[in-house]
mmCIF file of C-alpha atoms and ligand atoms in Angstrom:
data_model
loop_
_atom_site.group_PDB
_atom_site.id
_atom_site.type_symbol
_atom_site.label_atom_id
_atom_site.label_comp_id
_atom_site.label_asym_id
_atom_site.label_seq_id
_atom_site.Cartn_x
_atom_site.Cartn_y
_atom_site.Cartn_z
ATOM 1 C CA MET M 4 -0.165 -0.117 -0.015
ATOM 2 C CA LYS M 5 1.254 3.382 -0.896
ATOM 3 C CA LEU M 6 0.565 5.846 1.623
ATOM 4 C CA SER M 7 0.802 9.870 1.191
ATOM 5 C CA GLN M 8 3.962 11.435 2.205
ATOM 6 C CA ARG M 9 2.443 13.342 4.824
ATOM 7 C CA LEU M 10 1.212 9.838 6.466
ATOM 8 C CA PHE M 11 4.392 8.148 5.376
ATOM 9 C CA THR M 12 6.357 10.696 7.231
ATOM 10 C CA ILE M 13 3.862 9.994 9.995
ATOM 11 C CA ALA M 14 4.662 6.463 9.990
ATOM 12 C CA SER M 15 8.507 6.813 9.713
ATOM 13 C CA LEU M 16 7.854 8.511 13.516
ATOM 14 C CA VAL M 17 6.551 5.452 14.731
ATOM 15 C CA LYS M 18 8.573 3.610 16.976
ATOM 16 C CA LYS M 19 9.125 -0.277 16.414
ATOM 17 C CA GLY M 20 6.970 -2.605 18.352
ATOM 18 C CA ALA M 21 4.469 0.584 19.698
ATOM 19 C CA VAL M 22 1.134 0.072 20.469
ATOM 20 C CA VAL M 23 -0.650 3.010 18.730
ATOM 21 C CA ALA M 24 -3.643 4.999 19.583
ATOM 22 C CA ASP M 25 -4.778 6.474 15.916
ATOM 23 C CA ILE M 26 -7.305 8.995 16.694
ATOM 24 C CA GLY M 27 -9.687 10.360 13.840
ATOM 25 C CA ALA M 28 -8.466 7.187 11.476
ATOM 26 C CA ASP M 29 -10.932 7.723 9.361
ATOM 27 C CA HIS M 30 -9.967 5.355 6.101
ATOM 28 C CA GLY M 31 -7.779 3.340 8.367
ATOM 29 C CA LEU M 32 -5.057 3.824 6.043
ATOM 30 C CA LEU M 33 -2.238 4.533 8.159
ATOM 31 C CA SER M 34 -3.545 1.907 10.830
ATOM 32 C CA ILE M 35 -3.162 -0.397 8.079
ATOM 33 C CA TYR M 36 0.379 0.520 7.423
ATOM 34 C CA LEU M 37 1.370 0.435 10.390
ATOM 35 C CA VAL M 38 0.212 -3.194 11.276
ATOM 36 C CA GLU M 39 1.310 -4.417 7.617
ATOM 37 C CA ASN M 40 4.583 -3.185 7.944
ATOM 38 C CA LYS M 41 5.173 -4.555 11.291
ATOM 39 C CA ILE M 42 5.738 -0.980 12.294
ATOM 40 C CA ALA M 43 2.973 -0.925 15.269
ATOM 41 C CA LYS M 44 2.543 -4.040 17.520
ATOM 42 C CA LYS M 45 -1.367 -3.124 17.290
ATOM 43 C CA VAL M 46 -3.357 -0.370 16.690
ATOM 44 C CA PHE M 47 -6.464 1.138 18.264
ATOM 45 C CA ALA M 48 -8.256 3.177 15.967
ATOM 46 C CA VAL M 49 -10.589 5.900 16.738
ATOM 47 C CA GLU M 50 -13.688 7.555 14.807
ATOM 48 C CA ASN M 51 -16.032 9.643 16.596
ATOM 49 C CA LYS M 52 -18.307 10.069 13.610
ATOM 50 C CA LYS M 53 -20.994 6.644 12.303
ATOM 51 C CA GLY M 54 -19.934 7.210 8.413
ATOM 52 C CA PRO M 55 -16.118 7.408 8.985
ATOM 53 C CA PHE M 56 -16.359 4.933 11.717
ATOM 54 C CA SER M 57 -18.362 2.319 9.106
ATOM 55 C CA ARG M 58 -15.717 2.845 6.574
ATOM 56 C CA LEU M 59 -12.951 2.064 9.063
ATOM 57 C CA GLU M 60 -14.549 -1.041 10.197
ATOM 58 C CA LYS M 61 -15.343 -2.305 6.761
ATOM 59 C CA ASN M 62 -11.683 -1.454 5.393
ATOM 60 C CA THR M 63 -9.665 -2.765 8.725
ATOM 61 C CA LYS M 64 -11.890 -6.149 9.356
ATOM 62 C CA GLU M 65 -9.129 -8.327 7.966
ATOM 63 C CA TYR M 66 -6.471 -6.956 10.448
ATOM 64 C CA PRO M 67 -6.820 -8.733 14.055
ATOM 65 C CA ARG M 68 -3.966 -6.517 15.257
ATOM 66 C CA ILE M 69 -6.733 -3.321 14.776
ATOM 67 C CA THR M 70 -9.255 -2.795 17.125
ATOM 68 C CA THR M 71 -11.472 -0.082 15.967
ATOM 69 C CA SER M 72 -13.842 2.115 18.404
ATOM 70 C CA LEU M 73 -16.553 4.517 17.765
ATOM 71 C CA SER M 74 -15.355 7.157 20.504
ATOM 72 C CA ASP M 75 -14.392 10.627 21.559
ATOM 73 C CA GLY M 76 -10.528 11.266 20.949
ATOM 74 C CA ILE M 77 -8.394 9.299 23.422
ATOM 75 C CA SER M 78 -11.699 8.905 26.020
ATOM 76 C CA GLU M 79 -11.596 5.320 25.657
ATOM 77 C CA ILE M 80 -7.996 4.537 24.692
ATOM 78 C CA PRO M 81 -6.496 0.926 26.723
ATOM 79 C CA ASP M 82 -4.033 1.561 29.352
ATOM 80 C CA ASP M 83 -1.157 -0.431 26.952
ATOM 81 C CA VAL M 84 -1.247 2.522 24.220
ATOM 82 C CA ASP M 85 2.320 3.924 24.480
ATOM 83 C CA THR M 86 2.072 5.873 21.096
ATOM 84 C CA VAL M 87 -0.975 8.558 20.043
ATOM 85 C CA ILE M 88 -1.222 9.645 16.639
ATOM 86 C CA ILE M 89 -3.765 12.581 16.045
ATOM 87 C CA ALA M 90 -3.532 13.879 12.383
ATOM 88 C CA GLY M 91 -5.496 15.721 9.855
ATOM 89 C CA MET M 92 -7.527 18.085 12.197
ATOM 90 C CA GLY M 93 -7.199 21.781 13.000
ATOM 91 C CA GLY M 94 -4.765 22.594 16.096
ATOM 92 C CA ILE M 95 -7.692 23.572 18.515
ATOM 93 C CA LEU M 96 -9.493 20.317 18.066
ATOM 94 C CA VAL M 97 -6.279 18.543 18.782
ATOM 95 C CA SER M 98 -5.748 20.563 21.840
ATOM 96 C CA ASP M 99 -9.178 19.656 23.035
ATOM 97 C CA ILE M 100 -8.631 16.031 22.582
ATOM 98 C CA LEU M 101 -5.792 15.885 24.449
ATOM 99 C CA LEU M 102 -6.698 18.229 27.494
ATOM 100 C CA LYS M 103 -10.334 16.743 27.746
ATOM 101 C CA ASN M 104 -8.917 13.205 28.875
ATOM 102 C CA GLU M 105 -5.261 14.353 30.073
ATOM 103 C CA GLU M 106 -5.406 11.211 32.342
ATOM 104 C CA LYS M 107 -5.488 8.679 29.715
ATOM 105 C CA LEU M 108 -2.026 9.646 28.648
ATOM 106 C CA LYS M 109 -0.453 8.510 31.697
ATOM 107 C CA ASN M 110 1.180 5.481 29.802
ATOM 108 C CA VAL M 111 1.425 7.447 26.883
ATOM 109 C CA ARG M 112 5.058 8.098 25.962
ATOM 110 C CA TYR M 113 4.962 9.111 22.356
ATOM 111 C CA ILE M 114 2.465 11.536 20.786
ATOM 112 C CA ILE M 115 2.605 12.185 17.048
ATOM 113 C CA VAL M 116 0.821 15.486 15.858
ATOM 114 C CA ASP M 117 -0.524 16.695 12.364
ATOM 115 C CA ALA M 118 -1.843 19.608 13.060
ATOM 116 C CA HIS M 119 -3.297 21.832 9.940
ATOM 117 C CA ARG M 120 -3.942 25.280 12.193
ATOM 118 C CA ASP M 121 -3.469 26.506 15.238
ATOM 119 C CA LEU M 122 0.172 24.979 15.432
ATOM 120 C CA CYS M 123 1.573 27.362 18.190
ATOM 121 C CA LEU M 124 -1.301 26.240 20.532
ATOM 122 C CA VAL M 125 -0.403 22.810 19.851
ATOM 123 C CA ARG M 126 3.050 23.235 20.695
ATOM 124 C CA GLN M 127 2.305 24.887 23.697
ATOM 125 C CA THR M 128 -0.152 22.241 24.720
ATOM 126 C CA LEU M 129 2.096 19.313 24.408
ATOM 127 C CA GLU M 130 4.436 21.056 26.213
ATOM 128 C CA ASN M 131 2.105 21.855 29.305
ATOM 129 C CA LEU M 132 1.464 18.126 29.120
ATOM 130 C CA GLY M 133 4.883 17.398 29.691
ATOM 131 C CA TYR M 134 6.482 16.401 26.656
ATOM 132 C CA ASP M 135 9.257 16.917 25.098
ATOM 133 C CA PHE M 136 10.076 17.861 21.209
ATOM 134 C CA GLU M 137 11.954 14.857 19.181
ATOM 135 C CA LYS M 138 11.159 16.481 15.709
ATOM 136 C CA GLU M 139 9.118 18.559 13.782
ATOM 137 C CA ILE M 140 9.126 17.978 9.963
ATOM 138 C CA LEU M 141 7.856 19.724 6.917
ATOM 139 C CA VAL M 142 6.013 18.009 4.708
ATOM 140 C CA LYS M 143 4.894 19.790 1.083
ATOM 141 C CA GLU M 144 1.656 18.366 -0.644
ATOM 142 C CA GLY M 145 0.182 21.013 -2.328
ATOM 143 C CA VAL M 146 0.486 23.020 1.159
ATOM 144 C CA PHE M 147 2.765 22.453 3.877
ATOM 145 C CA TYR M 148 2.363 20.320 7.028
ATOM 146 C CA ASN M 149 4.219 20.840 10.042
ATOM 147 C CA VAL M 150 4.626 16.788 11.618
ATOM 148 C CA MET M 151 5.228 17.098 15.187
ATOM 149 C CA SER M 152 6.621 14.188 17.549
ATOM 150 C CA VAL M 153 7.161 14.338 21.091
ATOM 151 C CA LYS M 154 8.168 11.860 23.672
ATOM 152 C CA ARG M 155 7.488 12.076 27.843
ATOM 153 C CA GLY M 156 10.104 14.776 29.339
ATOM 154 C CA GLN M 157 10.906 18.474 29.974
ATOM 155 C CA SER M 158 10.542 20.445 27.299
ATOM 156 C CA LYS M 159 13.231 23.275 25.617
ATOM 157 C CA LEU M 160 11.034 25.070 23.440
ATOM 158 C CA THR M 161 12.335 28.519 22.663
ATOM 159 C CA PRO M 162 9.890 31.409 21.773
ATOM 160 C CA THR M 163 10.974 30.829 17.967
ATOM 161 C CA ASP M 164 10.295 27.297 18.259
ATOM 162 C CA LEU M 165 6.986 27.688 19.910
ATOM 163 C CA GLU M 166 5.502 30.274 16.995
ATOM 164 C CA PHE M 167 7.162 28.617 14.013
ATOM 165 C CA GLY M 168 8.097 25.208 14.653
ATOM 166 C CA TYR M 169 10.712 22.975 16.917
ATOM 167 C CA HIS M 170 14.219 23.500 14.792
ATOM 168 C CA ILE M 171 12.254 24.349 11.887
ATOM 169 C CA ASN M 172 15.223 26.497 10.349
ATOM 170 C CA LYS M 173 17.063 23.086 10.073
ATOM 171 C CA ASP M 174 14.695 21.234 7.856
ATOM 172 C CA PRO M 175 15.190 21.269 4.004
ATOM 173 C CA LEU M 176 12.068 22.901 3.333
ATOM 174 C CA PHE M 177 12.742 25.525 5.435
ATOM 175 C CA ASN M 178 13.340 28.553 2.955
ATOM 176 C CA GLU M 179 10.414 27.590 0.647
ATOM 177 C CA TYR M 180 8.298 27.279 4.102
ATOM 178 C CA ARG M 181 9.611 30.909 5.332
ATOM 179 C CA GLU M 182 8.568 32.181 1.755
ATOM 180 C CA THR M 183 5.021 30.929 1.858
ATOM 181 C CA LEU M 184 4.679 31.884 5.363
ATOM 182 C CA LEU M 185 6.017 35.469 4.759
ATOM 183 C CA GLU M 186 3.405 36.172 1.402
ATOM 184 C CA GLN M 187 0.817 34.734 4.266
ATOM 185 C CA TYR M 188 1.503 37.170 6.518
ATOM 186 C CA GLN M 189 2.248 40.332 4.075
ATOM 187 C CA ARG M 190 -0.902 39.591 2.692
ATOM 188 C CA ASN M 191 -2.644 39.697 5.792
ATOM 189 C CA TYR M 192 -1.062 42.871 6.987
ATOM 190 C CA ASN M 193 -2.214 44.494 3.662
ATOM 191 C CA CYS M 194 -5.282 44.404 5.123
ATOM 192 C CA ASN M 195 -4.419 44.794 8.673
ATOM 193 C CA ASN M 196 -1.683 46.531 9.755
ATOM 194 C CA SER M 197 -1.325 44.743 13.304
ATOM 195 C CA ILE M 198 2.116 45.538 15.130
ATOM 196 C CA GLU M 199 1.888 42.327 16.045
ATOM 197 C CA LEU M 200 1.884 40.699 12.303
ATOM 198 C CA ALA M 201 4.949 43.112 11.656
ATOM 199 C CA HIS M 202 6.932 41.741 14.441
ATOM 200 C CA LYS M 203 6.178 38.355 13.221
ATOM 201 C CA ILE M 204 7.127 38.985 9.977
ATOM 202 C CA GLU M 205 10.400 40.516 11.187
ATOM 203 C CA ARG M 206 11.410 37.635 13.462
ATOM 204 C CA LEU M 207 10.527 35.292 10.602
ATOM 205 C CA LYS M 208 13.046 37.141 8.333
ATOM 206 C CA HIS M 209 15.522 36.637 10.947
ATOM 207 C CA LEU M 210 15.673 33.101 11.506
HETATM 208 C C1 LIG U 1220 -9.541 14.885 8.146
HETATM 209 S S1 LIG U 1220 -10.246 13.516 8.658
HETATM 210 C C2 LIG U 1220 -8.071 12.713 8.766
HETATM 211 C C3 LIG U 1220 -7.931 11.309 8.917
HETATM 212 C C4 LIG U 1220 -6.568 10.630 8.892
HETATM 213 N N1 LIG U 1220 -6.124 10.894 10.429
HETATM 214 C C5 LIG U 1220 -5.460 11.463 8.263
HETATM 215 O O1 LIG U 1220 -4.928 12.095 8.328
HETATM 216 O O2 LIG U 1220 -5.338 11.414 6.944
HETATM 217 C C6 LIG U 1220 -10.203 13.518 10.614
HETATM 218 C C7 LIG U 1220 -10.502 12.462 11.210
HETATM 219 O O3 LIG U 1220 -10.985 12.896 12.707
HETATM 220 C C8 LIG U 1220 -12.263 12.594 13.244
HETATM 221 N N2 LIG U 1220 -12.502 13.099 14.577
HETATM 222 C C9 LIG U 1220 -12.773 14.487 14.663
HETATM 223 N N3 LIG U 1220 -12.788 14.684 15.616
HETATM 224 C C10 LIG U 1220 -12.568 13.469 16.266
HETATM 225 C C11 LIG U 1220 -12.957 12.919 17.788
HETATM 226 N N4 LIG U 1220 -13.095 14.009 18.758
HETATM 227 N N5 LIG U 1220 -12.526 11.797 17.847
HETATM 228 C C12 LIG U 1220 -11.873 10.795 16.744
HETATM 229 N N6 LIG U 1220 -12.061 11.184 15.663
HETATM 230 C C13 LIG U 1220 -12.612 12.552 15.203
HETATM 231 C C14 LIG U 1220 -12.946 12.947 11.717
HETATM 232 O O4 LIG U 1220 -14.339 12.365 11.836
HETATM 233 C C15 LIG U 1220 -12.517 12.734 10.679
HETATM 234 O O5 LIG U 1220 -12.653 11.210 10.151
#
């Protein structure tokens, strides 16, 4: 099975032998890839909507190492899950999912997030929950995606890491990403002359 570059990048961050919860598993492609390629020992694939859940059940029924669950976020993940993946959602929703059932993270050593907005909020939430950044990887598939991976531990995020991404200026796609962000910020700045945005543009130019 061939995954999109975004999902492949997420899969490449999962440790071998992990017990994974794939939150918002939808089509189940990532869950299937993880067990087919013997990366994950087992996957708990979660959907909170009936339509996507039926499709998930249908697509994964031949994979005994995938358990499906019609439930909300991480509310019902089993105690042996050590890796949570939340991909393809807005950052506010990702943060809510993690914060709403924080106690469920007690055995979770790794979290991998691909949020599509409000990335600073996601980084802040992960840090506040007691996770340390391992990697943030840029993926370009038409638009840019930031795939973040964190592990249990004391975070060392700088204000620049929080705002633009963990060690983001070391990423091979950084220059292109910066140009795209600058264009967006500049367009917004032209419509609303906020001082905050002007400062952001300056900080980004000097990264
Ligand atoms: C855009 S899809 C992303 C699918 C896949 N994770 C990916 O990255 O390609 C987002 C999925 O998350 C599901 N979802 C949204 N909120 C959820 C929640 N609180 N709990 C479980 N699933 C949720 C949606 O039903 C949808 O199928």
